Amino acid sequence: MLRMSAVAVSAALALFSLAACGGGAADGKAEPDTLDPAADLSKQTLTLSNWAGYMPEDLPAKFKARTGAAVTITEHATNEEIIAKLTAGGDSGIDVAFVSGQFAQALGEQGLLEPVHADLVPNLKNLYPEATELAYDPGNKVSVPYTWGTTGLCYRKDLTGYEPDSWNDILTPRPALKKKITMLGTERWMLLPAQKALGFSANTQDEGELAKAKEALVKAKPNLLAFDDTTFGDRLKSGEAALVEAWDGWCPTTEKNIAFTVPKEGSDLWVDTMVVLKSSKNKEAAHALINYILDPEVHAWAAQNIMYKVPNQAAMESLDAALVKDYPHLGMSPADLLKQESLVDLGEAAPAYTRIVTEVTAQ
């Protein structure tokens, strides 16, 4: 999903602070440039940074055929990697970047993003109304959502012997499940089960609540098979694991006996977004590219190939019913998705999350 690593978010935030000293509006907000709707896009060349395999391979060729603008693709493995590049000072050379919502929020607050020119992105009309209600960027002022989803319990019905429905099924498992459980190891998602089980916000900055969440994780660790962000699906298939914390699109529900559910205490709402850099010299083509991606046929590719919901109503309505049957999370309505808690930038609290993860994994 978000392709996030355990690299310290605090380091990225430190870079944000340095970048803020080097440019942007005095209040950290970028003023929109004046763009030309009639610009000759064939004279503009874009560099786009994205995660590997996160969009169609033929997208650059098809976009050039439609608009005349050439696109060069670069890849980043994590949010932190691209953030470091974008905040290193000067022109990164990147026009459009894919980053998760809370990172788009932080970049926007530092004045590093061009506000979205809605008149140049008419396909914004294809987005669900709920896609304009995201806490990290209400109204999509500096970012456009590409994929969204949630996190929950992915499990083998034949191995659990029951249908888990609570984060406590992972934190305080039944005896038969001990050492057959994995949790995600990245900052926000390692803390998520404890935060929700304790009734806390997934964005809490309260020191007392974070201490209690850490305590719950320390108690849970001896019962875990592993912290695992990448191979939990394979562990489920092989039977090595019976119950895992998983991002919805990564739960292999096409396999017999594997199911996914959102715990009764609630979960998160994660979003991956597209942003235009303030430093871009090709902003008209950048907006045209985002508009092209929001074409229902193009945007549907993400749901059809990486099994993530997209906030594009026309694209989702075009999906084959058999696909949604195989991947039931694709049928989750935007209204239900927005019942989960949107992840936002943690600001000065980010190092506390990093510290907790370090301390829990070290025990």
PDB file of C-alpha atoms in Angstrom, residues 101-103 105 134-136 187-189 191-196 199-207 209-210 213 267-270 340-350 352-353:
ATOM      1  CA  GLY A 101      -1.557  11.747   2.718  1.00  0.00           C
ATOM      2  CA  GLN A 102       0.194  12.744   5.926  1.00  0.00           C
ATOM      3  CA  PHE A 103       3.375  13.452   3.944  1.00  0.00           C
ATOM      4  CA  GLN A 105       0.134  17.514   4.406  1.00  0.00           C
ATOM      5  CA  LEU A 134      -9.896  13.835   4.020  1.00  0.00           C
ATOM      6  CA  ALA A 135      -8.445  15.267   7.217  1.00  0.00           C
ATOM      7  CA  TYR A 136      -4.883  15.720   5.958  1.00  0.00           C
ATOM      8  CA  GLU A 187       5.580   3.205  13.078  1.00  0.00           C
ATOM      9  CA  ARG A 188       1.956   4.115  12.446  1.00  0.00           C
ATOM     10  CA  TRP A 189       0.767   0.548  11.969  1.00  0.00           C
ATOM     11  CA  LEU A 191       0.991   1.302  17.214  1.00  0.00           C
ATOM     12  CA  LEU A 192      -2.437   1.132  15.550  1.00  0.00           C
ATOM     13  CA  PRO A 193      -3.759  -2.079  17.210  1.00  0.00           C
ATOM     14  CA  ALA A 194      -2.817  -0.878  20.694  1.00  0.00           C
ATOM     15  CA  GLN A 195      -4.143   2.625  20.104  1.00  0.00           C
ATOM     16  CA  LYS A 196      -7.509   1.415  18.870  1.00  0.00           C
ATOM     17  CA  GLY A 199      -9.699   3.718  22.654  1.00  0.00           C
ATOM     18  CA  PHE A 200      -7.040   6.213  21.589  1.00  0.00           C
ATOM     19  CA  SER A 201      -6.658   8.163  18.348  1.00  0.00           C
ATOM     20  CA  ALA A 202      -4.315   6.769  15.709  1.00  0.00           C
ATOM     21  CA  ASN A 203      -2.901  10.312  15.622  1.00  0.00           C
ATOM     22  CA  THR A 204      -2.516  10.751  19.378  1.00  0.00           C
ATOM     23  CA  GLN A 205       0.299  12.969  20.603  1.00  0.00           C
ATOM     24  CA  ASP A 206      -0.513  12.444  24.279  1.00  0.00           C
ATOM     25  CA  GLU A 207       2.550  11.127  26.124  1.00  0.00           C
ATOM     26  CA  GLU A 209      -1.530   7.420  25.850  1.00  0.00           C
ATOM     27  CA  LEU A 210       1.623   6.614  23.913  1.00  0.00           C
ATOM     28  CA  ALA A 213       0.216   1.837  23.839  1.00  0.00           C
ATOM     29  CA  SER A 267      -9.048   1.343  12.239  1.00  0.00           C
ATOM     30  CA  ASP A 268      -7.240   3.849  10.052  1.00  0.00           C
ATOM     31  CA  LEU A 269      -7.935   5.459   6.704  1.00  0.00           C
ATOM     32  CA  TRP A 270      -4.742   5.629   4.676  1.00  0.00           C
ATOM     33  CA  GLN A 340     -12.164   4.977   9.993  1.00  0.00           C
ATOM     34  CA  GLU A 341      -9.661   7.531  11.253  1.00  0.00           C
ATOM     35  CA  SER A 342      -7.694   9.457   8.641  1.00  0.00           C
ATOM     36  CA  LEU A 343      -3.957   9.454   9.277  1.00  0.00           C
ATOM     37  CA  VAL A 344      -2.459  12.941   9.518  1.00  0.00           C
ATOM     38  CA  ASP A 345       1.011  14.370  10.012  1.00  0.00           C
ATOM     39  CA  LEU A 346       2.240  13.907  13.581  1.00  0.00           C
ATOM     40  CA  GLY A 347       4.450  16.985  13.616  1.00  0.00           C
ATOM     41  CA  GLU A 348       6.672  17.144  16.683  1.00  0.00           C
ATOM     42  CA  ALA A 349       5.255  13.864  18.016  1.00  0.00           C
ATOM     43  CA  ALA A 350       6.807  11.805  15.201  1.00  0.00           C
ATOM     44  CA  ALA A 352       8.013   9.573  19.964  1.00  0.00           C
ATOM     45  CA  TYR A 353       6.478   7.020  17.599  1.00  0.00           C
TER      46      TYR A 353
END
